[in-house]
Amino acid sequence: MTRKNANTFIALAITCFLFLCIGLFSFNQVKQSNQQNIKELSLKMVQDVNLQLEDIRNSIQRDDVLSPQCEEPTLNFMRRAVFEHPAMSEIGIVDEHGMLICNSFGRLSPPVQTTSPIKEYQLRYYGPIISDYLGASSFVIARTRKDHFEVNALIPTGWFANMIKLPESTHVSYVAIVDMLTGVPIFKHGTYSLPLEHALFPIEIESLEYTGQFDDLQSKYLFISKFSALPSLGLVIAIDDKQLIRWNYNWLVIAFLLFIGFFYAIVKGLNYLDLLNRNTKAQILEALQNDEFYNVYQPFVDNSTGKVTGAEVLMRWKHPIEGELGPAYFIPEAERDGSILELSIKQINNAINELPSKEDLGSDFKLSLNANGYLLFSQKYRQAVLKAASHFPKVTLELTERDVLNEAESRQQLLLLSEQGIEIAIDDFGTGYSGLQYLQQFPIDLLKIDQSFVASIGLANLQAPVLDAIIDMANKLGKKLIAEGVETTTQQRYLTEKGVYIHQGWLYSKPLKGGDFIHFLNEINKHDYQQENGIEHNRKQNSHSSASKHYS
C-alpha cells in the first residue's frame, strides 16, 4: 500500500469516526431538544386546562352558600355561572344521601339518585356519564361542602377532547388525560400504551418522564404532568423514539457534502504532513516517479545576429500541494541529500525527448546543463551527459567556481569531459574566489557574467568597474562570455559595445516549456532580431566575426 493510499484510508477512518461522534452528539442534542419540545407542549396544554379547571373550581366554591331549596337567587347564580363558563353545561346540588335535588333548570321533583358524596373537600371527578339533560357523554367535577352536600359541574367530554387536541404537524404517538392513581385514560388522542416492565402509576409527584419499551413494542419517550387544580388527573404525552429524530433530505445532503469536504481536507492535510515530515530525498524521488518535474529552457541570443544559439536547461517542480516551485526551493536540498543525481539525469532525458535533434537545431546550438562537483564524479551522470552530446550539436556543463575548485580530482574529470567534446563553463563568474591560475589550469571554455554585475550597468556602484575588468580578463585569456540577467535595452547596448554578444535574460525571453521554446526558436531565427530592436544592420555585420570569437 502506497503512502497516499494509506493516507486515504486513514482519512476515511478519521472522517467516519468524526462524523460518527458528531452524529451521535447531534442525535443526542436533537433528541433532547425534541424531548424538551414535548415537555413544553405538555406543560402548555396542562396550563390551559388548569386555567379552565380553576375557573370551574372557583364557581363550585362560590356555590357553597347556595340554598339546596333552589330559591330564585340560587337558580340565578347557577345559571349565570353556566353562562359565564363555556366548559360547564350544568351545575347541580346533591344532598348527603346522593340525591340530585337541584340544578340550573330548577328543583328536581322527584330528586334523581346519584352517588353519595364522599367526605373529601378537594375537587374530584367521576365519569364520564350519560346525562339525562344533555343526552350526551359528560364528565363530572365535584366538591363536597362542609354541610356534606355536594356541588358538581357537568362538563361535556368533547370539551376535554378539544383541550388536548394537537396540531397536525405534531408527530406524537398519543396524548391523554389519565387517572393519576390507576393510569386509566379518561380522554385520549392516538393509541394509548404504557411501559412493559415499569409501573408508572400511581403517581404522586407533579411530573414524570420516562424512556423505554412500551406494550406496543415501540420505544417511546413519555412525559406526565399533574393538573394542579385537579390532582387526581394528569396529562400524558408519548412519542416514538424514531419520531424524535426525523430525517430531513436537505440535512442528509448537507451532511454528505460536509463528509466529502472533511475527507478531502484530511487527505490533503495528511499528505501535506507527510511531505513536511519525510526527508527531501524521499519527496524528490517520489515526485520523479510521479513525473512532477519538468524542464524549462531560457534562450541564449546572439545579439550580433539576432539568432537563438542555445538554451540553459532549468527545472520546475509541479508540487501537488505547493504548486509550481522554482529550483531555489529544491535544488539546494537535492544537492545536500544526493537526489540531485536523479534530478539531473531526469533533466537530460527530458531535454532529449522534448527538443529536436542536432540536424534540426543547427551546428551552433548549445544545450547548457547545470552541474556540481558531486555529479562530475558520478559515472551515471557522465554517461547521461555523453548521451546528450550525441543528440545535440553541443553540450555545455555550467559549474560554479566552488564546484570546480573544491574537489582535488575535479580537474581530471573536467579534462576527460572536455576531451569528449563537452564545453565547460563557470556560472556566476565574479562572485567566487577563482584566480587567473585556475582559469589557466582547468579546461574552462566559457564564463557566465553574474547578473548582479549586469544589473550594475548604468549605476554608480562598486560593481560597475568589476564588470569591465571581467570582460577585459576574459578577452586576454581567450574565454568566451555570456551575460546573464539582461533585462533592459541599456544593458543590452552596453554589453554589445563591450563585445559581449551572447545574452540571456527576460529582455529576450523568460524560461519556456519545451513546446514554447521550440516555437520561440523557430520564430526568432526567421527574423533579423537586431533590426527589430533598433541596432544598425551594418554594425551587426561588422561585429559578426568578433561574436564568433566569444561564443561558438
XYZ file of C-alpha atoms in Angstrom:
552
model
C 0.000 0.000 0.000
C 1.444 3.375 -1.017
C 1.622 6.219 1.442
C -1.086 8.141 -0.400
C -3.399 5.131 -0.304
C -2.658 4.726 3.386
C -3.460 8.393 3.946
C -6.719 7.976 2.051
C -7.684 5.034 4.258
C -6.675 6.906 7.425
C -8.580 9.996 6.302
C -11.672 7.873 5.633
C -11.407 6.277 9.077
C -10.896 9.655 10.777
C -13.777 11.225 8.848
C -16.091 8.321 9.663
C -15.129 8.442 13.337
C -15.503 12.219 13.396
C -18.898 12.124 11.747
C -19.951 9.247 13.992
C -19.084 11.361 17.028
C -20.759 14.407 15.522
C -23.743 12.279 14.527
C -24.102 10.786 17.997
C -23.728 14.189 19.591
C -26.178 15.748 17.143
C -28.556 12.799 17.550
C -28.477 13.230 21.316
C -28.851 17.004 21.072
C -31.754 16.795 18.634
C -33.380 14.078 20.709
C -33.052 16.109 23.885
C -34.294 19.201 22.092
C -37.364 17.380 20.786
C -37.987 15.878 24.220
C -37.847 19.384 25.637
C -40.332 20.493 22.984
C -42.684 17.698 24.051
C -42.353 18.768 27.688
C -43.045 22.383 26.809
C -46.055 21.357 24.712
C -47.370 19.229 27.569
C -46.897 21.979 30.149
C -48.633 24.468 27.864
C -51.631 22.164 27.487
C -51.688 21.490 31.248
C -51.584 25.216 31.897
C -54.522 25.833 29.540
C -56.617 23.059 31.106
C -55.636 24.201 34.606
C -56.951 27.689 33.931
C -60.318 26.250 32.940
C -60.399 23.860 35.890
C -59.567 26.676 38.300
C -62.494 28.700 36.928
C -64.743 25.683 37.433
C -63.361 25.169 40.945
C -63.965 28.836 41.828
C -67.530 28.622 40.530
C -68.193 25.500 42.611
C -66.660 27.045 45.722
C -68.904 30.080 45.386
C -71.855 27.689 45.372
C -71.116 26.758 48.997
C -73.566 29.435 50.138
C -76.335 28.325 47.839
C -79.503 27.001 49.376
C -80.410 23.450 48.310
C -84.063 24.569 48.261
C -83.484 26.078 44.789
C -84.912 29.506 45.551
C -84.750 32.096 42.802
C -81.369 33.590 43.882
C -79.805 30.103 43.808
C -81.127 29.366 40.331
C -79.992 32.748 39.043
C -76.495 32.192 40.454
C -76.132 28.740 38.904
C -77.495 29.872 35.545
C -75.119 32.829 35.469
C -72.174 30.505 36.269
C -73.142 28.156 33.404
C -73.482 31.112 31.067
C -70.146 32.628 32.050
C -68.142 29.396 31.772
C -68.463 27.753 28.351
C -66.999 24.475 29.612
C -69.847 23.885 32.055
C -73.134 22.656 30.643
C -74.821 22.244 34.044
C -74.380 22.814 37.807
C -76.177 20.692 40.383
C -76.573 20.187 44.135
C -76.583 16.668 45.607
C -77.730 16.031 49.193
C -75.834 13.944 51.683
C -77.780 10.833 50.589
C -76.743 11.143 46.977
C -79.940 12.666 45.662
C -79.623 15.363 42.973
C -82.173 17.827 44.273
C -81.451 20.970 42.304
C -79.779 22.206 39.116
C -79.819 25.292 36.952
C -83.129 24.145 35.421
C -84.831 24.257 38.823
C -85.758 21.988 41.726
C -85.991 18.330 40.757
C -89.157 16.509 41.719
C -88.658 13.764 42.332
C -84.849 14.007 43.020
C -82.507 11.880 40.923
C -80.460 9.217 42.632
C -76.680 9.657 42.146
C -73.559 8.661 44.028
C -73.425 9.674 47.684
C -70.938 12.474 48.351
C -67.650 11.405 49.871
C -66.281 13.273 52.853
C -63.437 14.964 50.968
C -63.340 18.657 50.402
C -60.903 18.622 47.446
C -62.007 18.884 43.864
C -62.611 15.450 42.351
C -64.016 13.904 39.208
C -66.063 10.951 38.099
C -67.476 9.795 34.849
C -67.818 10.011 32.036
C -71.582 9.567 32.316
C -74.589 9.941 30.026
C -76.504 12.991 31.237
C -80.270 12.806 31.077
C -80.385 16.536 30.470
C -77.755 16.672 27.732
C -78.301 13.223 26.295
C -74.531 13.045 25.712
C -71.374 11.826 27.411
C -70.269 14.177 30.138
C -67.646 14.444 32.808
C -68.465 15.415 36.384
C -66.299 17.613 38.549
C -67.494 17.765 42.132
C -66.691 19.101 45.572
C -68.269 18.210 48.949
C -69.383 21.138 51.071
C -68.956 21.340 54.796
C -72.698 20.576 55.219
C -71.944 17.297 53.352
C -73.903 18.436 50.351
C -72.102 18.172 47.010
C -71.883 20.822 44.310
C -70.935 19.427 40.906
C -70.413 20.686 37.376
C -71.242 18.759 34.232
C -68.512 19.074 31.582
C -69.069 17.619 28.081
C -66.340 15.129 27.214
C -65.906 16.910 23.876
C -64.572 19.959 25.728
C -61.762 17.928 27.275
C -61.086 16.252 23.930
C -60.697 19.666 22.267
C -58.413 20.921 25.045
C -55.897 18.135 24.325
C -56.161 18.196 20.573
C -52.743 18.561 18.967
C -51.756 20.410 15.771
C -51.472 18.161 12.709
C -47.716 18.812 12.497
C -47.115 17.220 15.912
C -45.912 13.640 15.467
C -46.728 12.291 18.933
C -47.953 8.731 19.484
C -50.749 9.798 21.800
C -51.902 12.451 24.234
C -54.320 11.568 27.034
C -55.861 12.769 30.266
C -55.433 9.878 32.715
C -56.289 8.944 36.275
C -53.122 9.519 38.285
C -53.911 6.619 40.561
C -54.596 3.878 38.022
C -53.290 5.250 34.702
C -56.647 4.641 33.047
C -57.150 7.139 30.195
C -60.202 9.353 30.551
C -59.743 11.204 27.257
C -57.174 10.430 24.582
C -55.983 11.016 21.049
C -53.899 8.261 19.487
C -53.208 4.697 20.577
C -52.679 4.601 24.339
C -49.945 2.335 25.694
C -47.796 2.029 28.814
C -44.322 0.686 29.617
C -43.861 -3.075 29.646
C -41.521 -3.517 32.587
C -42.082 -0.400 34.643
C -45.179 0.543 36.654
C -45.719 4.279 36.397
C -48.894 4.563 38.421
C -49.906 5.672 40.977
C -48.100 8.988 40.527
C -47.948 11.455 43.391
C -45.282 13.868 42.104
C -46.027 16.860 39.918
C -44.401 15.484 36.755
C -42.561 12.440 35.439
C -40.657 11.499 32.288
C -39.769 8.021 31.092
C -37.986 6.422 28.138
C -38.212 2.731 27.356
C -40.085 -0.114 25.685
C -43.896 0.083 25.689
C -46.516 -2.624 25.378
C -46.981 -1.875 21.666
C -43.324 -2.998 21.271
C -42.205 0.538 20.437
C -39.551 2.523 22.246
C -41.063 5.805 23.404
C -40.421 8.954 25.367
C -43.261 9.780 27.792
C -43.965 12.872 29.878
C -46.689 13.099 32.550
C -47.742 16.289 34.304
C -50.407 16.620 37.016
C -53.246 19.159 36.909
C -52.722 21.296 39.982
C -56.392 22.308 40.028
C -57.483 18.631 39.854
C -54.562 16.500 41.188
C -56.316 13.205 40.557
C -55.914 13.790 36.801
C -52.834 14.328 34.702
C -51.823 14.830 31.105
C -49.694 12.190 29.333
C -47.861 12.737 26.049
C -45.819 9.953 24.429
C -43.782 9.940 21.230
C -41.910 7.159 19.425
C -38.117 7.463 19.534
C -37.980 7.342 15.748
C -40.170 10.463 15.652
C -37.750 12.308 17.938
C -35.152 12.105 15.159
C -36.880 12.733 11.864
C -34.531 12.503 8.863
C -34.645 15.503 6.595
C -33.457 15.119 2.987
C -31.827 18.551 2.918
C -29.853 17.800 6.065
C -28.723 14.492 4.603
C -27.408 16.271 1.504
C -25.613 18.851 3.657
C -24.146 16.108 5.845
C -22.920 14.225 2.764
C -21.255 17.332 1.344
C -19.639 18.064 4.702
C -18.404 14.475 4.860
C -16.778 14.800 1.425
C -15.292 18.158 2.397
C -13.866 16.833 5.675
C -12.498 13.747 3.942
C -10.792 15.776 1.226
C -9.332 18.229 3.743
C -7.970 15.431 5.946
C -6.411 13.623 2.966
C -4.772 16.855 1.867
C -3.621 17.556 5.407
C -2.113 14.104 5.872
C -0.342 14.291 2.530
C 0.956 17.724 3.436
C 2.234 16.496 6.813
C 3.908 13.577 5.053
C 5.653 15.983 2.737
C 6.799 18.046 5.703
C 7.951 15.090 7.768
C 9.574 12.982 5.093
C 13.144 13.795 4.125
C 13.607 15.791 0.966
C 15.227 12.953 -0.930
C 12.191 10.713 -0.426
C 9.922 13.532 -1.594
C 12.019 14.191 -4.705
C 12.298 10.519 -5.613
C 8.547 10.080 -5.266
C 7.975 13.232 -7.308
C 10.254 11.808 -10.012
C 8.157 8.640 -10.077
C 5.014 10.771 -10.391
C 6.602 12.806 -13.214
C 6.184 16.066 -11.296
C 9.454 17.627 -12.534
C 9.621 19.280 -15.928
C 12.152 21.310 -17.931
C 12.094 24.934 -18.939
C 14.584 26.467 -21.360
C 15.948 30.020 -21.208
C 17.311 31.002 -24.601
C 20.790 32.336 -25.383
C 20.511 35.064 -28.012
C 23.421 36.253 -30.135
C 22.778 39.995 -30.195
C 25.046 40.420 -33.210
C 22.958 38.139 -35.420
C 19.619 38.074 -33.650
C 19.638 34.264 -33.596
C 18.924 31.838 -30.764
C 22.157 29.898 -30.310
C 21.290 27.732 -27.380
C 19.487 27.456 -24.070
C 20.130 26.843 -20.404
C 18.050 23.964 -19.078
C 16.267 24.677 -15.792
C 13.792 22.601 -13.814
C 10.441 23.244 -12.185
C 8.539 21.130 -9.698
C 4.791 20.835 -10.125
C 4.266 20.239 -6.424
C 0.892 18.620 -5.572
C 0.345 20.994 -2.648
C 2.632 23.989 -3.008
C 2.059 24.450 -6.729
C 4.855 25.301 -9.159
C 8.238 25.575 -7.402
C 11.410 27.047 -8.851
C 14.861 25.457 -8.431
C 15.677 27.598 -5.383
C 13.101 25.575 -3.441
C 14.505 22.120 -4.112
C 17.957 22.198 -5.773
C 19.895 23.126 -2.582
C 18.214 20.294 -0.676
C 18.736 17.886 -3.561
C 22.450 18.753 -3.602
C 22.686 18.092 0.133
C 20.902 14.722 0.134
C 22.240 13.388 -3.176
C 18.958 13.286 -5.094
C 20.457 15.883 -7.429
C 21.825 12.930 -9.443
C 18.369 11.550 -10.247
C 17.048 15.045 -10.922
C 19.886 15.889 -13.304
C 19.533 12.645 -15.260
C 15.768 13.282 -15.469
C 16.529 16.786 -16.784
C 18.808 15.437 -19.526
C 16.320 12.767 -20.577
C 13.511 15.355 -20.712
C 15.624 17.582 -22.974
C 16.416 14.693 -25.322
C 12.723 13.794 -25.548
C 11.428 17.352 -25.921
C 13.918 19.102 -28.214
C 14.802 18.393 -31.845
C 17.994 16.535 -32.764
C 21.217 18.175 -33.981
C 20.113 18.020 -37.606
C 17.155 20.303 -36.877
C 18.814 22.605 -34.358
C 21.852 23.600 -36.405
C 25.529 23.084 -35.776
C 25.955 26.060 -33.412
C 23.170 25.224 -30.970
C 24.332 24.574 -27.408
C 22.415 22.910 -24.614
C 23.708 24.182 -21.266
C 23.328 21.983 -18.178
C 23.936 22.977 -14.566
C 26.223 20.570 -12.699
C 28.263 20.391 -9.487
C 31.286 18.550 -8.147
C 29.200 15.627 -6.909
C 27.808 14.999 -10.386
C 31.235 15.158 -12.012
C 32.279 12.036 -10.123
C 29.123 10.079 -10.983
C 29.589 7.691 -13.866
C 25.804 7.583 -14.425
C 25.716 11.340 -14.818
C 28.704 11.456 -17.145
C 27.070 8.786 -19.297
C 23.873 10.847 -19.428
C 25.873 13.931 -20.485
C 27.584 11.976 -23.270
C 24.176 10.711 -24.362
C 23.030 14.334 -24.635
C 26.204 15.201 -26.575
C 25.291 12.563 -29.145
C 21.829 14.093 -29.546
C 22.592 17.828 -29.547
C 25.177 19.762 -31.586
C 26.988 20.962 -28.469
C 26.627 20.471 -24.712
C 27.944 22.802 -22.021
C 28.299 21.997 -18.323
C 27.861 25.025 -16.067
C 29.666 24.798 -12.715
C 30.270 27.381 -10.034
C 33.793 28.355 -9.051
C 33.320 26.494 -5.787
C 32.373 23.263 -7.581
C 35.452 23.456 -9.793
C 37.997 24.332 -7.152
C 36.835 22.429 -4.067
C 37.488 18.976 -5.478
C 41.095 17.845 -5.841
C 40.238 15.464 -8.668
C 37.782 17.731 -10.478
C 40.430 18.873 -12.951
C 40.939 15.300 -14.168
C 37.182 14.772 -14.619
C 36.833 18.046 -16.476
C 39.700 17.154 -18.764
C 38.073 13.806 -19.613
C 34.755 15.502 -20.429
C 36.471 18.228 -22.412
C 38.315 15.630 -24.484
C 34.918 14.143 -25.395
C 33.656 17.471 -26.729
C 31.834 18.782 -23.637
C 32.288 22.502 -23.091
C 32.939 23.697 -19.517
C 31.527 26.985 -18.257
C 31.903 28.841 -14.964
C 28.489 30.036 -13.806
C 28.017 33.281 -11.820
C 31.573 34.261 -12.633
C 32.986 37.032 -10.445
C 31.083 36.069 -7.289
C 33.563 33.368 -6.201
C 37.278 33.288 -5.454
C 38.970 31.938 -8.551
C 42.286 33.340 -9.721
C 43.961 33.522 -13.103
C 45.963 30.372 -12.411
C 42.801 28.303 -12.066
C 41.319 29.644 -15.277
C 44.545 28.561 -16.978
C 44.919 25.171 -15.245
C 41.339 23.989 -15.709
C 39.740 23.369 -19.124
C 37.389 26.329 -18.840
C 35.827 27.399 -22.148
C 33.244 29.925 -21.156
C 32.478 32.427 -18.388
C 28.941 33.463 -17.486
C 28.850 37.008 -16.109
C 26.743 37.025 -12.969
C 23.515 39.005 -13.279
C 24.473 41.216 -10.319
C 27.194 42.760 -12.498
C 24.827 43.145 -15.429
C 22.324 44.874 -13.131
C 25.019 47.421 -12.190
C 25.218 48.769 -15.747
C 24.323 52.448 -15.753
C 24.557 52.655 -11.970
C 27.281 54.333 -9.936
C 28.300 51.489 -7.652
C 31.324 49.362 -6.846
C 30.323 46.513 -9.145
C 30.352 48.551 -12.343
C 34.196 48.607 -12.685
C 34.340 44.877 -11.878
C 32.223 44.111 -14.938
C 34.699 45.863 -17.223
C 37.612 44.053 -15.543
C 35.924 40.665 -16.065
C 35.353 41.397 -19.753
C 38.951 42.534 -20.220
C 40.329 39.496 -18.409
C 38.197 37.085 -20.486
C 39.372 38.721 -23.704
C 43.017 38.438 -22.681
C 42.597 34.763 -21.693
C 40.584 33.921 -24.814
C 37.491 32.879 -22.829
C 34.026 33.197 -24.294
C 31.413 35.197 -22.355
C 27.691 35.027 -21.730
C 25.848 37.798 -19.872
C 23.098 36.605 -17.545
C 20.084 38.610 -16.422
C 19.857 41.062 -19.334
C 16.596 42.895 -18.747
C 16.931 46.370 -20.282
C 17.992 47.833 -23.605
C 20.586 49.923 -21.733
C 22.240 46.734 -20.512
C 21.936 45.224 -23.993
C 23.648 48.196 -25.676
C 26.438 48.456 -23.100
C 27.326 44.750 -23.350
C 27.253 44.898 -27.121
C 29.596 47.866 -27.109
C 31.948 45.897 -24.847
C 31.930 42.986 -27.288
C 29.700 40.671 -25.201
C 27.117 39.483 -27.700
C 25.624 36.360 -26.141
C 22.831 37.416 -23.814
C 20.435 35.568 -21.579
C 17.575 37.282 -19.772
C 13.989 38.441 -19.705
C 14.623 41.152 -22.256
C 14.632 38.304 -24.763
C 12.536 35.616 -23.108
C 11.584 34.091 -19.810
C 12.276 30.361 -19.335
C 9.931 28.420 -21.642
C 8.491 24.934 -21.653
C 9.686 22.611 -24.412
C 6.982 23.306 -26.972
C 7.033 27.048 -26.341
C 10.823 27.130 -26.624
C 10.760 25.336 -29.990
C 8.160 27.829 -31.239
C 10.297 30.745 -29.996
C 13.394 29.250 -31.592
C 11.705 28.865 -34.960
C 10.121 32.307 -34.931
C 13.111 34.315 -33.718
C 15.528 32.700 -36.134
C 13.340 33.748 -39.089
C 13.817 37.462 -38.442
C 16.591 39.955 -38.151
C 16.395 40.389 -34.401
C 18.678 43.428 -34.170
C 16.743 45.429 -36.731
C 13.594 44.961 -34.640
C 15.469 46.325 -31.614
C 16.899 49.404 -33.332
C 20.520 48.201 -33.835
C 22.139 49.182 -37.113
C 22.394 46.403 -39.638
C 25.908 47.358 -40.746
C 27.090 47.214 -37.128
C 25.757 43.685 -36.921
C 27.709 42.699 -39.995
C 30.923 44.315 -38.788
C 30.782 42.666 -35.384
C 29.878 39.169 -36.537
C 33.460 37.937 -36.671
C 34.096 39.230 -33.137
C 30.959 37.462 -31.882
C 32.209 34.162 -33.211
C 35.293 34.544 -31.066
C 33.229 34.868 -27.895
C 30.646 32.135 -28.469
C 30.569 29.346 -30.999
